[in-house]
Amino acid sequence: MNSKIKVFFVFLAVLAVFSVLSFSDILRGIHSANLSNTLKSSALSGQSDDIDNDGLSNVEESYWNTNFQNPDSDSDGFLDGEEVASGHDPSVKGPDDALIESNLTQKLANLTLGGVMEGSLKSDSPDYDKSVNALTLSIVDDGLISFNPEISLSDLKTIDPTKESKDIYIAQIDSVLEKLYKALSQETKEIGAKLELVNNGGMSNPQFIEYFISQREIFNAIAKEILQIPVPADLLNKHASFINYILTLSKVNDSLAKGKDDPIRATVGFNLFIGLVEDFSTVIQSSFLEN
């Protein structure tokens, strides 16, 4: 394992702190909520349940006046949750219900409007606090899910797990790690300054967009390279987890590049970036140093 990569473990955590502080000033504390704690601390028994597994919680079903026991309330062939995520009314069948990429900001607006109309998100409602918490949980949960990479083990090339094949594999991986180290190190150092660009034109700033598109493509290229490396069969799951880590970095940068269209997802993405930086040493340790 390259010594620079091992030393990098220490510096990443320190640099991440400065990145957090920079973004805190820019987004005025929006990112400060701990996403994992938000998920863990929800005590709303039944509020976030999804009985019909359509992607909408029972509370959200009430917002949209849909049937919580029917996954496709308007019988148009699309799940209620899919329609809401793509900006459509799940209770109305329409010719334009083709689904588009999920937009968390639009979903929040839609659910908030539905909650106000239904009454549970009016400030004088006895269920106001519970409804706000359920809404927050739903948005955060969907946000985290949207960053999950889609990789199949069948896409990976496997070889017999001999000592020789493992030595070759580690040698090839070391080259990829060097590129990942360089890309992540550079972004961790630069991200604070790049986020300052939102002070001039918001997330529509061309330099802001171009930077995160560039970073997205760098991580995509690294993931593509590692996908071509034959992996000993007994290391397949660890190999896949490492690829997922890199692809998540790509998705995070993509969310920031598209922040002008979905600022909430961009905020969730930045929170994830900090976590990914902090997890770097753990990922490398579990994937390679234990073998």
Short mmCIF file of C-alpha atoms in Angstrom, two decimals:
data_model
loop_
_atom_site.label_atom_id
_atom_site.label_comp_id
_atom_site.label_asym_id
_atom_site.label_seq_id
_atom_site.Cartn_x
_atom_site.Cartn_y
_atom_site.Cartn_z
CA MET A 1 0.00 0.00 0.00
CA ASN A 2 1.43 3.39 -0.99
CA SER A 3 2.67 5.25 2.10
CA LYS A 4 1.15 8.53 0.93
CA ILE A 5 -2.28 6.95 1.01
CA LYS A 6 -1.80 5.83 4.61
CA VAL A 7 -0.68 9.31 5.68
CA PHE A 8 -3.63 10.76 3.80
CA PHE A 9 -6.03 9.06 6.22
CA VAL A 10 -5.02 11.50 8.95
CA PHE A 11 -5.20 14.67 6.86
CA LEU A 12 -8.57 13.91 5.29
CA ALA A 13 -10.42 14.14 8.58
CA VAL A 14 -8.80 17.48 9.40
CA LEU A 15 -9.50 18.93 5.97
CA ALA A 16 -13.07 17.73 6.17
CA VAL A 17 -13.65 19.87 9.25
CA PHE A 18 -12.58 23.00 7.41
CA SER A 19 -14.81 22.05 4.48
CA VAL A 20 -17.78 21.69 6.82
CA LEU A 21 -17.14 25.10 8.35
CA SER A 22 -16.88 26.74 4.92
CA PHE A 23 -20.13 25.26 3.73
CA SER A 24 -21.79 26.16 7.01
CA ASP A 25 -21.19 29.83 6.30
CA ILE A 26 -22.49 29.54 2.76
CA LEU A 27 -25.64 27.55 3.42
CA ARG A 28 -26.26 29.24 6.80
CA GLY A 29 -26.33 26.03 8.77
CA ILE A 30 -28.72 24.06 6.55
CA HIS A 31 -26.35 21.13 6.39
CA SER A 32 -25.84 20.98 10.16
CA ALA A 33 -28.51 18.35 10.80
CA ASN A 34 -26.97 14.92 11.34
CA LEU A 35 -28.64 12.75 8.71
CA SER A 36 -27.98 9.43 10.39
CA ASN A 37 -29.26 10.74 13.72
CA THR A 38 -32.35 12.12 12.01
CA LEU A 39 -33.12 8.65 10.75
CA LYS A 40 -32.35 6.96 14.05
CA SER A 41 -34.19 9.45 16.26
CA SER A 42 -37.55 9.22 14.57
CA ALA A 43 -39.94 7.99 17.23
CA LEU A 44 -43.02 8.22 15.06
CA SER A 45 -44.31 4.71 15.31
CA GLY A 46 -46.25 4.01 12.14
CA GLN A 47 -45.77 7.51 10.74
CA SER A 48 -43.06 6.45 8.31
CA ASP A 49 -44.48 2.98 7.60
CA ASP A 50 -45.29 2.15 4.01
CA ILE A 51 -47.89 -0.60 4.19
CA ASP A 52 -48.38 -0.97 0.43
CA ASN A 53 -44.67 -0.54 -0.43
CA ASP A 54 -45.32 2.14 -3.03
CA GLY A 55 -42.65 4.58 -1.87
CA LEU A 56 -45.01 6.83 0.10
CA SER A 57 -45.28 6.59 3.87
CA ASN A 58 -48.73 6.32 5.41
CA VAL A 59 -48.54 9.99 6.40
CA GLU A 60 -47.63 11.00 2.86
CA GLU A 61 -50.60 9.01 1.55
CA SER A 62 -52.85 11.26 3.62
CA TYR A 63 -51.22 14.35 2.12
CA TRP A 64 -52.04 13.15 -1.38
CA ASN A 65 -55.41 11.63 -0.53
CA THR A 66 -54.28 8.28 -1.91
CA ASN A 67 -55.05 4.78 -0.70
CA PHE A 68 -52.36 3.61 1.74
CA GLN A 69 -53.30 0.02 0.92
CA ASN A 70 -53.07 0.44 -2.86
CA PRO A 71 -49.60 1.03 -4.35
CA ASP A 72 -51.10 2.50 -7.55
CA SER A 73 -54.06 4.60 -6.44
CA ASP A 74 -54.92 5.97 -9.89
CA SER A 75 -54.29 2.63 -11.67
CA ASP A 76 -52.01 4.17 -14.29
CA GLY A 77 -49.20 1.65 -13.99
CA PHE A 78 -46.91 3.80 -11.83
CA LEU A 79 -46.40 3.48 -8.08
CA ASP A 80 -47.74 6.39 -6.03
CA GLY A 81 -44.27 7.10 -4.66
CA GLU A 82 -42.75 7.13 -8.14
CA GLU A 83 -45.29 9.68 -9.32
CA VAL A 84 -44.73 12.02 -6.37
CA ALA A 85 -40.95 11.74 -6.76
CA SER A 86 -41.25 12.73 -10.42
CA GLY A 87 -43.57 15.66 -9.78
CA HIS A 88 -46.91 14.07 -10.65
CA ASP A 89 -50.15 13.79 -8.69
CA PRO A 90 -50.51 10.10 -7.68
CA SER A 91 -54.29 10.40 -7.40
CA VAL A 92 -54.81 11.61 -10.98
CA LYS A 93 -54.22 9.44 -14.02
CA GLY A 94 -52.69 11.41 -16.85
CA PRO A 95 -51.01 10.95 -20.23
CA ASP A 96 -47.90 12.79 -19.00
CA ASP A 97 -47.13 10.50 -16.08
CA ALA A 98 -43.84 9.27 -17.53
CA LEU A 99 -41.39 9.37 -14.64
CA ILE A 100 -38.45 11.73 -14.49
CA GLU A 101 -35.45 11.81 -12.16
CA SER A 102 -36.42 12.36 -8.54
CA ASN A 103 -36.12 15.95 -7.34
CA LEU A 104 -36.06 16.27 -3.55
CA THR A 105 -36.71 20.00 -3.59
CA GLN A 106 -39.80 19.54 -5.73
CA LYS A 107 -40.95 16.65 -3.58
CA LEU A 108 -40.62 18.76 -0.44
CA ALA A 109 -42.64 21.53 -2.05
CA ASN A 110 -45.32 19.08 -3.18
CA LEU A 111 -45.58 17.35 0.19
CA THR A 112 -45.61 20.64 2.07
CA LEU A 113 -48.41 21.98 -0.10
CA GLY A 114 -50.33 18.73 0.32
CA GLY A 115 -49.84 18.84 4.08
CA VAL A 116 -51.05 22.43 4.31
CA MET A 117 -54.12 21.66 2.23
CA GLU A 118 -54.82 18.50 4.23
CA GLY A 119 -54.30 20.41 7.47
CA SER A 120 -51.55 18.51 9.28
CA LEU A 121 -48.89 21.07 8.32
CA LYS A 122 -50.85 24.08 9.50
CA SER A 123 -49.16 25.64 12.52
CA ASP A 124 -52.25 25.24 14.70
CA SER A 125 -52.65 21.54 13.89
CA PRO A 126 -52.20 19.20 16.88
CA ASP A 127 -50.23 16.92 14.54
CA TYR A 128 -47.96 19.70 13.26
CA ASP A 129 -44.73 18.57 14.96
CA LYS A 130 -45.28 14.93 14.08
CA SER A 131 -46.06 15.81 10.47
CA VAL A 132 -42.97 18.01 10.14
CA ASN A 133 -40.79 15.23 11.57
CA ALA A 134 -42.35 12.64 9.27
CA LEU A 135 -41.85 14.93 6.29
CA THR A 136 -38.21 15.51 7.22
CA LEU A 137 -37.64 11.79 7.64
CA SER A 138 -39.17 11.08 4.25
CA ILE A 139 -37.05 13.66 2.43
CA VAL A 140 -33.82 12.63 4.13
CA ASP A 141 -34.51 8.94 3.58
CA ASP A 142 -35.28 9.46 -0.11
CA GLY A 143 -32.21 11.66 -0.40
CA LEU A 144 -29.90 9.00 0.99
CA ILE A 145 -31.45 6.30 -1.19
CA SER A 146 -30.95 8.44 -4.29
CA PHE A 147 -27.17 8.23 -3.80
CA ASN A 148 -27.07 4.44 -3.72
CA PRO A 149 -25.03 3.16 -6.69
CA GLU A 150 -26.56 0.55 -8.95
CA ILE A 151 -23.93 -2.10 -9.55
CA SER A 152 -24.50 -5.79 -10.07
CA LEU A 153 -21.99 -8.44 -9.05
CA SER A 154 -22.59 -9.99 -12.45
CA ASP A 155 -20.91 -6.94 -14.00
CA LEU A 156 -17.61 -7.81 -12.33
CA LYS A 157 -14.91 -10.05 -13.75
CA THR A 158 -13.89 -12.83 -11.36
CA ILE A 159 -10.84 -15.09 -11.32
CA ASP A 160 -9.68 -18.00 -9.17
CA PRO A 161 -8.54 -16.84 -5.72
CA THR A 162 -4.92 -17.99 -5.84
CA LYS A 163 -2.02 -16.25 -4.12
CA GLU A 164 -0.66 -15.18 -7.48
CA SER A 165 -3.99 -13.76 -8.65
CA LYS A 166 -4.36 -11.83 -5.40
CA ASP A 167 -0.89 -10.34 -5.72
CA ILE A 168 -1.69 -9.19 -9.25
CA TYR A 169 -5.03 -7.82 -8.11
CA ILE A 170 -3.50 -5.80 -5.26
CA ALA A 171 -0.86 -4.39 -7.62
CA GLN A 172 -3.56 -3.22 -10.04
CA ILE A 173 -5.69 -1.82 -7.23
CA ASP A 174 -2.75 0.15 -5.88
CA SER A 175 -2.64 2.12 -9.13
CA VAL A 176 -6.33 2.95 -8.81
CA LEU A 177 -5.90 3.92 -5.17
CA GLU A 178 -3.22 6.40 -6.17
CA LYS A 179 -5.68 8.10 -8.53
CA LEU A 180 -8.45 8.05 -5.95
CA TYR A 181 -6.09 9.48 -3.34
CA LYS A 182 -5.12 12.31 -5.68
CA ALA A 183 -8.71 13.12 -6.70
CA LEU A 184 -10.18 13.00 -3.20
CA SER A 185 -7.25 14.85 -1.65
CA GLN A 186 -7.51 17.62 -4.21
CA GLU A 187 -11.27 17.99 -3.85
CA THR A 188 -11.08 18.02 -0.07
CA LYS A 189 -8.61 20.90 -0.26
CA GLU A 190 -10.56 22.80 -2.92
CA ILE A 191 -14.19 22.27 -2.01
CA GLY A 192 -14.40 25.09 0.50
CA ALA A 193 -13.24 27.65 -2.06
CA LYS A 194 -15.45 26.18 -4.78
CA LEU A 195 -18.51 26.38 -2.53
CA GLU A 196 -17.73 30.07 -1.97
CA LEU A 197 -18.69 30.55 -5.63
CA VAL A 198 -22.36 30.35 -4.65
CA ASN A 199 -21.95 33.85 -3.25
CA ASN A 200 -21.75 34.99 -6.87
CA GLY A 201 -24.71 33.63 -8.80
CA GLY A 202 -25.70 30.86 -6.43
CA MET A 203 -25.47 27.28 -7.63
CA SER A 204 -26.00 28.56 -11.17
CA ASN A 205 -22.46 29.94 -11.16
CA PRO A 206 -20.81 28.38 -14.27
CA GLN A 207 -17.50 27.80 -12.47
CA PHE A 208 -19.31 26.05 -9.63
CA ILE A 209 -21.14 23.76 -12.06
CA GLU A 210 -18.08 23.05 -14.20
CA TYR A 211 -15.95 22.11 -11.19
CA PHE A 212 -18.34 19.52 -9.83
CA ILE A 213 -19.05 18.11 -13.28
CA SER A 214 -15.30 17.68 -13.69
CA GLN A 215 -15.03 15.92 -10.32
CA ARG A 216 -17.96 13.69 -11.18
CA GLU A 217 -16.24 12.57 -14.37
CA ILE A 218 -12.95 11.95 -12.55
CA PHE A 219 -14.62 9.54 -10.12
CA ASN A 220 -16.61 7.94 -12.94
CA ALA A 221 -13.36 7.26 -14.79
CA ILE A 222 -11.77 5.74 -11.69
CA ALA A 223 -14.81 3.50 -11.16
CA LYS A 224 -14.74 2.46 -14.81
CA GLU A 225 -11.08 1.53 -14.52
CA ILE A 226 -11.57 -0.62 -11.44
CA LEU A 227 -14.54 -2.34 -13.07
CA GLN A 228 -12.11 -3.73 -15.64
CA ILE A 229 -9.83 -5.31 -13.04
CA PRO A 230 -10.40 -9.07 -12.62
CA VAL A 231 -11.08 -9.79 -8.96
CA PRO A 232 -10.37 -13.01 -7.04
CA ALA A 233 -13.73 -14.59 -6.32
CA ASP A 234 -13.33 -14.47 -2.54
CA LEU A 235 -12.80 -10.69 -2.68
CA LEU A 236 -15.81 -9.99 -4.87
CA ASN A 237 -18.02 -8.36 -2.24
CA LYS A 238 -15.25 -6.14 -0.92
CA HIS A 239 -14.36 -5.16 -4.47
CA ALA A 240 -17.99 -4.23 -5.15
CA SER A 241 -18.18 -2.18 -1.96
CA PHE A 242 -15.10 -0.23 -3.01
CA ILE A 243 -16.63 0.50 -6.42
CA ASN A 244 -19.84 1.62 -4.72
CA TYR A 245 -17.81 4.01 -2.58
CA ILE A 246 -16.28 5.61 -5.68
CA LEU A 247 -19.61 5.78 -7.52
CA THR A 248 -21.19 7.45 -4.50
CA LEU A 249 -18.49 10.12 -4.68
CA SER A 250 -19.47 10.60 -8.31
CA LYS A 251 -23.15 10.93 -7.40
CA VAL A 252 -22.34 13.45 -4.67
CA ASN A 253 -20.49 15.64 -7.14
CA ASP A 254 -23.31 15.25 -9.63
CA SER A 255 -25.79 16.48 -7.02
CA LEU A 256 -23.69 19.58 -6.42
CA ALA A 257 -23.32 20.21 -10.15
CA LYS A 258 -27.13 20.10 -10.41
CA GLY A 259 -27.68 22.05 -7.21
CA LYS A 260 -29.48 24.91 -8.95
CA ASP A 261 -32.27 22.50 -9.86
CA ASP A 262 -32.33 20.54 -6.60
CA PRO A 263 -30.59 22.41 -3.75
CA ILE A 264 -31.92 20.04 -1.09
CA ARG A 265 -30.33 17.01 -2.75
CA ALA A 266 -27.11 19.01 -3.14
CA THR A 267 -27.16 19.70 0.60
CA VAL A 268 -27.70 16.01 1.37
CA GLY A 269 -24.90 15.25 -1.07
CA PHE A 270 -22.45 17.53 0.67
CA ASN A 271 -23.25 15.92 4.02
CA LEU A 272 -22.50 12.58 2.42
CA PHE A 273 -19.22 13.90 1.02
CA ILE A 274 -18.04 14.69 4.53
CA GLY A 275 -19.00 11.20 5.66
CA LEU A 276 -17.26 9.61 2.68
CA VAL A 277 -14.07 11.50 3.44
CA GLU A 278 -14.21 10.41 7.06
CA ASP A 279 -14.87 6.80 5.99
CA PHE A 280 -11.97 6.65 3.51
CA SER A 281 -9.52 4.93 5.85
CA THR A 282 -12.17 2.45 6.98
CA VAL A 283 -13.06 1.60 3.38
CA ILE A 284 -9.45 0.98 2.43
CA GLN A 285 -8.75 -0.96 5.62
CA SER A 286 -11.73 -3.28 5.19
CA SER A 287 -11.28 -3.70 1.44
CA PHE A 288 -7.54 -4.25 1.14
CA LEU A 289 -5.38 -3.98 4.25
CA GLU A 290 -7.07 -6.93 5.96
CA ASN A 291 -6.29 -9.31 3.11
#
